[in-house]
Short mmCIF file of C-alpha atoms and ligand atoms in Angstrom, two decimals:
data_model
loop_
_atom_site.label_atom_id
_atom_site.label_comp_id
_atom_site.label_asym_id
_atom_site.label_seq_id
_atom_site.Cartn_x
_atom_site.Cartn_y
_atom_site.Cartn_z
CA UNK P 1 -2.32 66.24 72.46
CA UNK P 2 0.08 63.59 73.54
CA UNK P 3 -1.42 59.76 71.96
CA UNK P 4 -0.24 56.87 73.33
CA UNK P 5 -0.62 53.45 72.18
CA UNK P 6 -1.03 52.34 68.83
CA UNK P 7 -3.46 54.08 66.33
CA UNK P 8 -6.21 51.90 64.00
CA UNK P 9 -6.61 51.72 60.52
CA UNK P 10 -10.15 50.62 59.67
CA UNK P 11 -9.90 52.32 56.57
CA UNK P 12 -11.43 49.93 53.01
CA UNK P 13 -7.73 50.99 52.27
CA UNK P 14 -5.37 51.94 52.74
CA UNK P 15 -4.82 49.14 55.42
CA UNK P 16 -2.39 48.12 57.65
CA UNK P 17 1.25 47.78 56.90
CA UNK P 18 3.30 44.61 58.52
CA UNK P 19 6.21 45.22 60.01
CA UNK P 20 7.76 42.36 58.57
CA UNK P 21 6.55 44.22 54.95
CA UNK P 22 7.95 47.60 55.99
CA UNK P 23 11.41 46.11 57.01
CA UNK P 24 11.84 44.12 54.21
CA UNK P 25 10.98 47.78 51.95
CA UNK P 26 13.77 49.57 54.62
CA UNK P 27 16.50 49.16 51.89
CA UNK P 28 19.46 50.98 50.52
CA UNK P 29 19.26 52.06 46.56
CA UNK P 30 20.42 49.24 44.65
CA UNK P 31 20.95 48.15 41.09
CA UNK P 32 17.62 47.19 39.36
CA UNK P 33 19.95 44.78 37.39
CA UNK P 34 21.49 43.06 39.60
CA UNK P 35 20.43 39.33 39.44
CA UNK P 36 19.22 38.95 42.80
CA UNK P 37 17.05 41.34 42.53
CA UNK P 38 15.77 40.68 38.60
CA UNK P 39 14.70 37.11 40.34
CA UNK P 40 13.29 38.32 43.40
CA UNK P 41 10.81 40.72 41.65
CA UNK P 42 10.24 38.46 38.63
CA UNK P 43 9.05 36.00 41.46
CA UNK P 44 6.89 38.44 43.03
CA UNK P 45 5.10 39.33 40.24
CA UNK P 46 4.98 35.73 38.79
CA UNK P 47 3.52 34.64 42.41
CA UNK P 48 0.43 37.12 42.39
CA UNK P 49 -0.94 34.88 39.78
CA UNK P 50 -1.51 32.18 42.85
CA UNK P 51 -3.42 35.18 44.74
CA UNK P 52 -5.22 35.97 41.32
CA UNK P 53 -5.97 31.63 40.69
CA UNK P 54 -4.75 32.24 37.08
CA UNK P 55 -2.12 30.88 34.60
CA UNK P 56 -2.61 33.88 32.58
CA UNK P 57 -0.28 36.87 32.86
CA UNK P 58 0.41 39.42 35.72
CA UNK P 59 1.86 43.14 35.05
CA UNK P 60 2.84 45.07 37.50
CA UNK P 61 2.65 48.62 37.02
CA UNK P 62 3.88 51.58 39.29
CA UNK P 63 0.25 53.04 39.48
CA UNK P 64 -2.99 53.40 41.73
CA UNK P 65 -6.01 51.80 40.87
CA UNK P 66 -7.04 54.38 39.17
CA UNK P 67 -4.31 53.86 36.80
CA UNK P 68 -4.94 50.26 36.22
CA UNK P 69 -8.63 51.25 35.22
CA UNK P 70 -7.05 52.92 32.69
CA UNK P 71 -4.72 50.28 31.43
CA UNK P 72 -7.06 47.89 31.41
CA UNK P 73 -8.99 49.82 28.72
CA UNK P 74 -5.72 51.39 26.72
CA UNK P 75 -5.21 47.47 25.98
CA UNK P 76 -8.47 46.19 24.92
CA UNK P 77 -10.83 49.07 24.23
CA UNK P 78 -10.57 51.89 21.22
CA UNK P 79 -11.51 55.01 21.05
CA UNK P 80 -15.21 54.53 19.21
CA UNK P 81 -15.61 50.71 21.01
CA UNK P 82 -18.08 50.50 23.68
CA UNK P 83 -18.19 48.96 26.82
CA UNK P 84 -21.05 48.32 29.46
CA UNK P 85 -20.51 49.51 32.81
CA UNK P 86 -22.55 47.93 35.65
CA UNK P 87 -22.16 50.86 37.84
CA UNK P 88 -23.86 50.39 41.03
CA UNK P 89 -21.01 52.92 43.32
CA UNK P 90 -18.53 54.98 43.46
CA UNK P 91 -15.72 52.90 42.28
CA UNK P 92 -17.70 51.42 39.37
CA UNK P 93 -18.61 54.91 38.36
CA UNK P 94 -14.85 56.13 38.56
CA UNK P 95 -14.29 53.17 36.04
CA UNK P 96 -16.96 54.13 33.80
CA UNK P 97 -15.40 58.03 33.84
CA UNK P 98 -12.14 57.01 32.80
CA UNK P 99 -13.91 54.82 29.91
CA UNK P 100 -15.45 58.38 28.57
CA UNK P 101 -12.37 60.16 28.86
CA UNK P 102 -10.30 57.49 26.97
CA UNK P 103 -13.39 57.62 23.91
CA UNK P 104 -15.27 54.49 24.81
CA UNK P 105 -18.98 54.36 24.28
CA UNK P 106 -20.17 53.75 27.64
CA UNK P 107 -23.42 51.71 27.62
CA UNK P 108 -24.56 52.05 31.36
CA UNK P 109 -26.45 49.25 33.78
CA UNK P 110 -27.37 51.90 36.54
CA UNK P 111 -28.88 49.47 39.83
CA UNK P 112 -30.07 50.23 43.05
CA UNK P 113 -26.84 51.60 45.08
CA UNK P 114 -28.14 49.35 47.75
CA UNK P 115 -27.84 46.19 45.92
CA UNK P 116 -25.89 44.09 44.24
CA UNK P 117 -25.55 44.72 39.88
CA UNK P 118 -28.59 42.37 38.77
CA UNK P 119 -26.90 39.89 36.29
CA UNK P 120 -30.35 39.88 34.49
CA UNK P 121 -30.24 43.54 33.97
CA UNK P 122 -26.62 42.87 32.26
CA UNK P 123 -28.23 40.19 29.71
CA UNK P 124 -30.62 42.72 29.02
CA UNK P 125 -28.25 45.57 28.04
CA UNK P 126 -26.13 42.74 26.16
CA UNK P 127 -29.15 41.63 24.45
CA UNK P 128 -30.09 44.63 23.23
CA UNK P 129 -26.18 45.42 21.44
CA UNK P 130 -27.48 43.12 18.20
CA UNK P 131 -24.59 44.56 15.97
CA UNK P 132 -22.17 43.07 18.99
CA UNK P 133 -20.25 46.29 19.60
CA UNK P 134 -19.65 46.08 23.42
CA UNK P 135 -16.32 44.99 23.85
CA UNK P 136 -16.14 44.25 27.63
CA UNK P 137 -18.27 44.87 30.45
CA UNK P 138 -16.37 46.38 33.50
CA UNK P 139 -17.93 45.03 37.12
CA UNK P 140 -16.27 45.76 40.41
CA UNK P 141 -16.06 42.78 42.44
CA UNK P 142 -16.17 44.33 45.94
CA UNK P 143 -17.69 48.19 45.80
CA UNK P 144 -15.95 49.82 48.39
CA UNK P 145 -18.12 52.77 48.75
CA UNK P 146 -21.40 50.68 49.53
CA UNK P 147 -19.85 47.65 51.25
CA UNK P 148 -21.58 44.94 48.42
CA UNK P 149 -19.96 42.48 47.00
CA UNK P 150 -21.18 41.36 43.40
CA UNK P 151 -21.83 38.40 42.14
CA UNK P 152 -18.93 37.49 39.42
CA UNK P 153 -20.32 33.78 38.82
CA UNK P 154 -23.61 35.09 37.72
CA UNK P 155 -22.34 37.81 35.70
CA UNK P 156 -20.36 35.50 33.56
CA UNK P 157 -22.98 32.99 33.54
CA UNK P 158 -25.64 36.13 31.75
CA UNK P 159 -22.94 37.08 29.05
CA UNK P 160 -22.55 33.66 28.32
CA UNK P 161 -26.33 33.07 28.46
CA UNK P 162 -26.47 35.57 25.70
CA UNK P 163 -23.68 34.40 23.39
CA UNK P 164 -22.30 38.42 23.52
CA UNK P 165 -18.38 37.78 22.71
CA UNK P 166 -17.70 40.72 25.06
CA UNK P 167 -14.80 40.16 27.45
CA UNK P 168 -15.38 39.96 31.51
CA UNK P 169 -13.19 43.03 33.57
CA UNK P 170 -13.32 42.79 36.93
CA UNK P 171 -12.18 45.72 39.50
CA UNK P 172 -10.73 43.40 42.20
CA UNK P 173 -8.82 46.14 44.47
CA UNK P 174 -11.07 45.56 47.54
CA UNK P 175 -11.06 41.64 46.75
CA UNK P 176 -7.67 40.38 46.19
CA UNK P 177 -6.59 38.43 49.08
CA UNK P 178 -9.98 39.73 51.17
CA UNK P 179 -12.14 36.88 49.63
CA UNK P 180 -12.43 34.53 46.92
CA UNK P 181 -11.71 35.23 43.03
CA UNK P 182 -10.48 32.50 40.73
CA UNK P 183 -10.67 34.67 37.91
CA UNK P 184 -9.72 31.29 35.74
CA UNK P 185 -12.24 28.88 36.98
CA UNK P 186 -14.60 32.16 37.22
CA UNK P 187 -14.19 33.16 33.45
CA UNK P 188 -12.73 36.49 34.65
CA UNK P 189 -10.83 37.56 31.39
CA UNK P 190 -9.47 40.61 33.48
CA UNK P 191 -8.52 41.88 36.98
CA UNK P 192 -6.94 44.24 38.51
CA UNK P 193 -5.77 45.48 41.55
CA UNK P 194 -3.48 47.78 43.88
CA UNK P 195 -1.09 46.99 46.69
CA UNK P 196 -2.86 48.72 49.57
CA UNK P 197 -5.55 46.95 50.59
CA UNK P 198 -5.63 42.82 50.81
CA UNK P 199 -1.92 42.68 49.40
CA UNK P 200 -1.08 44.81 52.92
CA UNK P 201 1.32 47.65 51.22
CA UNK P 202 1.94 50.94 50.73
CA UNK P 203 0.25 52.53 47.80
CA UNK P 204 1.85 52.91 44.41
CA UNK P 205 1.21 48.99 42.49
CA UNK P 206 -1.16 48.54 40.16
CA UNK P 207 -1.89 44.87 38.64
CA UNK P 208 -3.48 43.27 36.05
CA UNK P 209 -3.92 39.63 36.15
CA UNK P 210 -4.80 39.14 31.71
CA UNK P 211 -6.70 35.62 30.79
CA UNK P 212 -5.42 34.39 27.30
CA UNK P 213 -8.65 35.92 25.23
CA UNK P 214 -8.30 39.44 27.20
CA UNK P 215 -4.10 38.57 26.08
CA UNK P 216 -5.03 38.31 22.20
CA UNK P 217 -7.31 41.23 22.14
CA UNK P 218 -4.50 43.29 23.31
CA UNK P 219 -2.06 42.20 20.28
CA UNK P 220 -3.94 43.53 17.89
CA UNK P 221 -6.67 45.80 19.49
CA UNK P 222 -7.12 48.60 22.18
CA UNK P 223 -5.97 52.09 22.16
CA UNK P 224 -3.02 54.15 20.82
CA UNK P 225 -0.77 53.24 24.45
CA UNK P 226 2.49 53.26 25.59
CA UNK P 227 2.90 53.45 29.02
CA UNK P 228 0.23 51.17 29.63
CA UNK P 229 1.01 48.93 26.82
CA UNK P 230 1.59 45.25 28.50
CA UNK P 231 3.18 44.14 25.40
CA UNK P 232 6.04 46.12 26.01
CA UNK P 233 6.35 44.65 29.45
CA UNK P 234 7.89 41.12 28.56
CA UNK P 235 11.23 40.75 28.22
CA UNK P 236 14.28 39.99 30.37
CA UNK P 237 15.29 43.47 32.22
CA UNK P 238 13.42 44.57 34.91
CA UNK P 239 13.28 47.54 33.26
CA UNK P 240 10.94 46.54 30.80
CA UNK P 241 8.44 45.41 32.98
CA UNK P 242 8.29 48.56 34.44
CA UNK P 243 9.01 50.47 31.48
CA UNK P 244 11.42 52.23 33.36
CA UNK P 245 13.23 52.18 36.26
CA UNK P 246 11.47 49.26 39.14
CA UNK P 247 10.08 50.22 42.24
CA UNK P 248 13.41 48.60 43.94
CA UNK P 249 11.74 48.96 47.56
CA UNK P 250 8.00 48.04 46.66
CA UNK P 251 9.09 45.22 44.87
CA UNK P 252 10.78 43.55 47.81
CA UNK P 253 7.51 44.98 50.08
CA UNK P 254 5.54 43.03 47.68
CA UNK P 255 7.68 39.39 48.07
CA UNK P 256 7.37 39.68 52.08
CA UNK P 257 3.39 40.28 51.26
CA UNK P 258 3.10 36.97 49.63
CA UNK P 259 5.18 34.94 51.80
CA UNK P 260 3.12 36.28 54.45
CA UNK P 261 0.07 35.22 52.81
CA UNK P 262 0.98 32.05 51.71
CA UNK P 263 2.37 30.79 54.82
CA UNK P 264 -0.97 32.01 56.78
CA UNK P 265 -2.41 30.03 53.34
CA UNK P 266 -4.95 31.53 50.75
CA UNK P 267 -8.09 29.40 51.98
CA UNK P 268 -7.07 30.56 55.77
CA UNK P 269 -6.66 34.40 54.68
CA UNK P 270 -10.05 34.51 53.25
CA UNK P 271 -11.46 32.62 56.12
CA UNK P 272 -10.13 35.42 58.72
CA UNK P 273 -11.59 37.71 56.62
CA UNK P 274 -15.15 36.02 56.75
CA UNK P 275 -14.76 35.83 60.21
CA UNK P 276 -13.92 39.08 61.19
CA UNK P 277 -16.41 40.50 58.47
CA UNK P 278 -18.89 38.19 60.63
CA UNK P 279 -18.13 39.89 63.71
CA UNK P 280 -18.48 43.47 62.45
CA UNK P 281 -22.34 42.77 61.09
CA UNK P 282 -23.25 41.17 64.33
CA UNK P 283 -22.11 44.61 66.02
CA UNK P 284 -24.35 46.31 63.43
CA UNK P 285 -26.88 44.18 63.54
CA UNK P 286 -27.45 44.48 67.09
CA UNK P 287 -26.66 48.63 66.72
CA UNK P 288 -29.46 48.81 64.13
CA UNK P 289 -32.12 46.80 66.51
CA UNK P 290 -32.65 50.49 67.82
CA UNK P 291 -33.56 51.66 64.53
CA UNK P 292 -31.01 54.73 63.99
CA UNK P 293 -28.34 52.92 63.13
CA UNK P 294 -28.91 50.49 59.92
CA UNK P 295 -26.87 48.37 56.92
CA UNK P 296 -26.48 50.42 53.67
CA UNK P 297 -26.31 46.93 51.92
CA UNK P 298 -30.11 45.95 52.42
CA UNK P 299 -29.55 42.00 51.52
CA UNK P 300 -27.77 40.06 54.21
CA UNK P 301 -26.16 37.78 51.50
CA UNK P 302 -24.43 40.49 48.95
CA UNK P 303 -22.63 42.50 52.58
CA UNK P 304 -18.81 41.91 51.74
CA UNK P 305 -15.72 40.81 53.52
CA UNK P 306 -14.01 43.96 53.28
CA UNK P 307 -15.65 46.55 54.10
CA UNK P 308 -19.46 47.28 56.16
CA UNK P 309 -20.97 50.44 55.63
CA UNK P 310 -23.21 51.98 58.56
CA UNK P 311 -25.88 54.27 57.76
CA UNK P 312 -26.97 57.18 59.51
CA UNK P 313 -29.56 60.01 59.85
CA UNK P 314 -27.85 63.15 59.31
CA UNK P 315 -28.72 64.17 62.72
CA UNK P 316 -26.19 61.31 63.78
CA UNK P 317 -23.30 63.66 62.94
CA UNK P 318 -21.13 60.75 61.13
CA UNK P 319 -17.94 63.24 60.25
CA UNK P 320 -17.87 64.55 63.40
CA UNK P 321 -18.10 61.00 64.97
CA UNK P 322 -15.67 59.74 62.68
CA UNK P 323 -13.25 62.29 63.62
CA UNK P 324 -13.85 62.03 66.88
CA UNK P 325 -12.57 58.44 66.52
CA UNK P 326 -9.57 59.74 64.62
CA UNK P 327 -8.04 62.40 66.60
CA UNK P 328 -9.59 61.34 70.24
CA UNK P 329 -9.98 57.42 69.60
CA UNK P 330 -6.76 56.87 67.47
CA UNK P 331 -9.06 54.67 65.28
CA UNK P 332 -9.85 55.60 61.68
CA UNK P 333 -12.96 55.11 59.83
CA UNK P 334 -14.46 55.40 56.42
CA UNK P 335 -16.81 57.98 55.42
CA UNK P 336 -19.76 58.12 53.50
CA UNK P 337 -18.73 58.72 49.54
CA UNK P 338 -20.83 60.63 47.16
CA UNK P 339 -23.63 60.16 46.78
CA UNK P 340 -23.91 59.66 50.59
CA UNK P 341 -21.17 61.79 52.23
CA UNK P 342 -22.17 62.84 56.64
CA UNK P 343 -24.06 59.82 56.52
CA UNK P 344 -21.77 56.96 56.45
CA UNK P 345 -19.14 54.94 58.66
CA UNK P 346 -17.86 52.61 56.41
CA UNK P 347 -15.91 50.13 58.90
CA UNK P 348 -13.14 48.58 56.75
CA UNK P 349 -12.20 45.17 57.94
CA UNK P 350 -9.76 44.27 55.44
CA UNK P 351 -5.57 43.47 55.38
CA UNK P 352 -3.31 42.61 58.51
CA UNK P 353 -6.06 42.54 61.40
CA UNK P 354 -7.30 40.16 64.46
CA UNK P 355 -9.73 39.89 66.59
CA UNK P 356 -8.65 42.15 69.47
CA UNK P 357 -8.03 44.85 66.70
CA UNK P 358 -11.66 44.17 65.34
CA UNK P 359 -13.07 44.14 68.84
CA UNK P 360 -11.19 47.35 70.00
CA UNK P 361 -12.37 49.39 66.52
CA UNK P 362 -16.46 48.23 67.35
CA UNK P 363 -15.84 49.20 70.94
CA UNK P 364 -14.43 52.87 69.79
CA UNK P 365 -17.15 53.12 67.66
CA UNK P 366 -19.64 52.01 70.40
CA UNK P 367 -18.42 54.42 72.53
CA UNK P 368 -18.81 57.08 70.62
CA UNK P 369 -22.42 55.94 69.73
CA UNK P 370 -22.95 56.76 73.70
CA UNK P 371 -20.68 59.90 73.72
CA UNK P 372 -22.58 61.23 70.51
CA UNK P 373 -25.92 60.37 71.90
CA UNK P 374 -26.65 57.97 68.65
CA UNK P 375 -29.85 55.64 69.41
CA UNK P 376 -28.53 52.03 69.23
CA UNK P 377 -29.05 48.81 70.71
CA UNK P 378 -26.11 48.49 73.09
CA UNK P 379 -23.88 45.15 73.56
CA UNK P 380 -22.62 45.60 69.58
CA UNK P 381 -18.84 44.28 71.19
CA UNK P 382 -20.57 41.44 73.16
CA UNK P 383 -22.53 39.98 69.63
CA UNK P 384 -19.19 40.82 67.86
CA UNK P 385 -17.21 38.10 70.67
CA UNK P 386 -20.25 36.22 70.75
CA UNK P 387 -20.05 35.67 66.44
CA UNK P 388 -16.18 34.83 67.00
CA UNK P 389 -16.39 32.55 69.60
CA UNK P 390 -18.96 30.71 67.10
CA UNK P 391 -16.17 30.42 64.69
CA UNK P 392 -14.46 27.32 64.24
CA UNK P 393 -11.33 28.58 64.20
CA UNK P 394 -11.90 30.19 67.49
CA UNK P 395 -13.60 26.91 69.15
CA UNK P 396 -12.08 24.02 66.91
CA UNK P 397 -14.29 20.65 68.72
CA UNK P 398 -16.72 22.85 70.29
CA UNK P 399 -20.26 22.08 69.40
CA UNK P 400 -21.74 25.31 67.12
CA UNK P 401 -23.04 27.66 69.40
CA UNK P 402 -25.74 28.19 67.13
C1 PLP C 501 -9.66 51.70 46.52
C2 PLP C 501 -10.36 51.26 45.31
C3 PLP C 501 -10.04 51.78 44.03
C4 PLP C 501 -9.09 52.92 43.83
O1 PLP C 501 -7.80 52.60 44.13
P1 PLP C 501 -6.70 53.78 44.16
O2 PLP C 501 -5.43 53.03 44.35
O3 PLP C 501 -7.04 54.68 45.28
O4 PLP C 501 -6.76 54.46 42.85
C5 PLP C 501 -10.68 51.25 42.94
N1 PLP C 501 -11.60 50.29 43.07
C6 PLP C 501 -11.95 49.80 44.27
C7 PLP C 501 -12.98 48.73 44.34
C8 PLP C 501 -11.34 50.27 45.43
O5 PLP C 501 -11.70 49.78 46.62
#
């Protein structure tokens, strides 16, 4: 079949690629030590600590997220140590699964997959570790696979309220540049992150943003490491900070990235986000006032920026729907992870989007609502304008509609 037009992206990652970003990538081989290039990629990575809100230190790392998981915990965490794991998803259990397989003692804080990670539940489990073994406790900011967003503040606020000396990690891949995370100001000691979701790139980067006490740990601590060791990645060569040969192309992918987002501004990226997450639950919301069709995150306030997952009955056919939005639609959709695979759309609304590209994705997926036969409350698109057109950004001197 011939497809005209442009195809969608409403993956929670990867995301959309600029054009501006893949230009600036669209570049001949060229010597990692040349000077322009040493400055423009020391600038880059240098510059993510204004999309991280930190004055600590930012490694780059030719990696998925997966891999940063791992570096995280090859610099702070020995085999033997133990770590708590607030593992309400997928991603939070990947975490946890590559904290077994590199020998930590995994203490687990196992929530409702519908919720949030209860910071109480944390203090609890932190509490309990009287001999002070836990090292760090791993959270994921945004978890991708249910569509929550956790709540960082109060997580650092129950270590804290318990005196444990463990160290804060936070999985930020589905956060950076979606909403807000100033790991500083936040007592984050730890994030991390990977260049295809908010940072709008292909994938292949890994990051992590280190605070100074997560920075000291590392000097004398963690596991036997090499190619994860951040220590080794100071220094004046490029090479070094790769340990190995840069990521020439990515490198200059990731400085158009930046400018992008810090000419649109920080504040203004994260408010675009809100807003077009806002639009996307008032399509669901009015979708689910049939009853079929329903949140997966069951408290209003703890739905994130990035990413809203849809249940459905398994009689809804999700897989086929979502492929039917693929291959017919040209618009691509999450699907339900384990444990909730054929009965999931997860609608990712996260990266280099507008409105018409959030309106056309919720009138794809509205269409084939009526195509598939799925009970819903029609007029999702019309709630979705009707939530924009609310915005201030939309309406700037107009009264609140509301
Ligand atoms: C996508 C994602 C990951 C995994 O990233 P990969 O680059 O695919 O390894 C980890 N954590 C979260 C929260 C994610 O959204």
């Amino acid at each position: 079949m011939i497809r005209r037009g442009r195809a969608f992206v409403q993956l929670p990652g990867p995301t959309n690629i600029p054009e501006r970003v893949l230009r600036a990538m669209s570049r001949p081989a060229t010597d990692f030590a040349a000077p322009d290039f040493v400055a423009l990629a020391r600038s880059a990575i240098d510059d993510l600590r204004r999309v991280f809100a930190t004055e600590g230190e930012v490694f780059a790392f030719v990696s998925l997220g997966h891999g940063v998981w791992e570096a995280a915990l090859a610099n702070l965490v020995a085999p033997g140590e133990a770590v708590l794991v607030a593992e309400a998803g997928r991603f939070a259990r990947g975490w946890r699964i590559v904290a077994e397989a590199v020998g930590a003692e995994v203490v687990r804080v196992e929530g409702d997959l519908r919720r949030a990670v209860d910071p109480s539940a944390v203090a609890e489990a932190l509490a309990a570790d009287r001999e002070r073994r836990i090292r760090a406790v791993l959270v994921v900011h945004i978890e991708t696979s249910t569509g929550i967003v956790n709540d960082i503040p109060a997580i650092r606020r129950a270590i804290d309220e318990v005196g444990h000396p463990a160290l804060l990690l936070v999985d930020a891949v589905a956060s950076l540049a979606v909403c807000e995370l100033p790991m500083d100001r936040w007592g984050v000691d730890l994030a991390l992150a990977a260049s295809q979701k908010g940072l709008m790139m292909p994938p292949g980067l890994g990051f992590v943003a280190v605070g100074p006490r997560a920075a000291a740990r590392a000097e004398t601590g963690g596991a036997p490491r090499r190619y994860w060791d951040w220590r080794i990645r100071r220094g004046p060569d490029s090479y070094e900070w790769f340990y190995g040969t840069p990521p020439v192309q990515a490198m200059y992918g990731l400085r158009e990235a930046l400018d992008m987002l810090f000419e649109e501004g920080l504040e203004r990226v994260h408010a675009r986000h809100r807003r077009l997450a806002a639009a996307v639950r008032a399509a669901v919301a009015r979708w689910s006032e049939a009853g079929t069709v329903a949140f997966h995150a069951l408290e209003p306030g703890e739905r994130c920026d990035a990413v809203t997952a849809l249940r459905l009955p398994p009689e809804a056919r999700a897989d086929e729907i979502r492929a039917f939005c693929r291959d017919r639609l040209s618009v691509a959709f999450g699907g339900g992870l384990p444990p909730f695979e054929g009965r999931m759309i997860r609608i990712g609304h996260l990266g280099d989007l507008n409105e018409p590209m959030i309106l056309g994705a919720l009138a794809a997926l509205e269409l084939a609502f009526v195509r598939f036969g799925v009970p819903h409350a029609p007029g999702g698109v019309e709630a979705a304008i009707a939530s924009l057109v609310a915005d201030r950004e939309l309406s700037p001197g107009v009264p609140d509609a509301s």
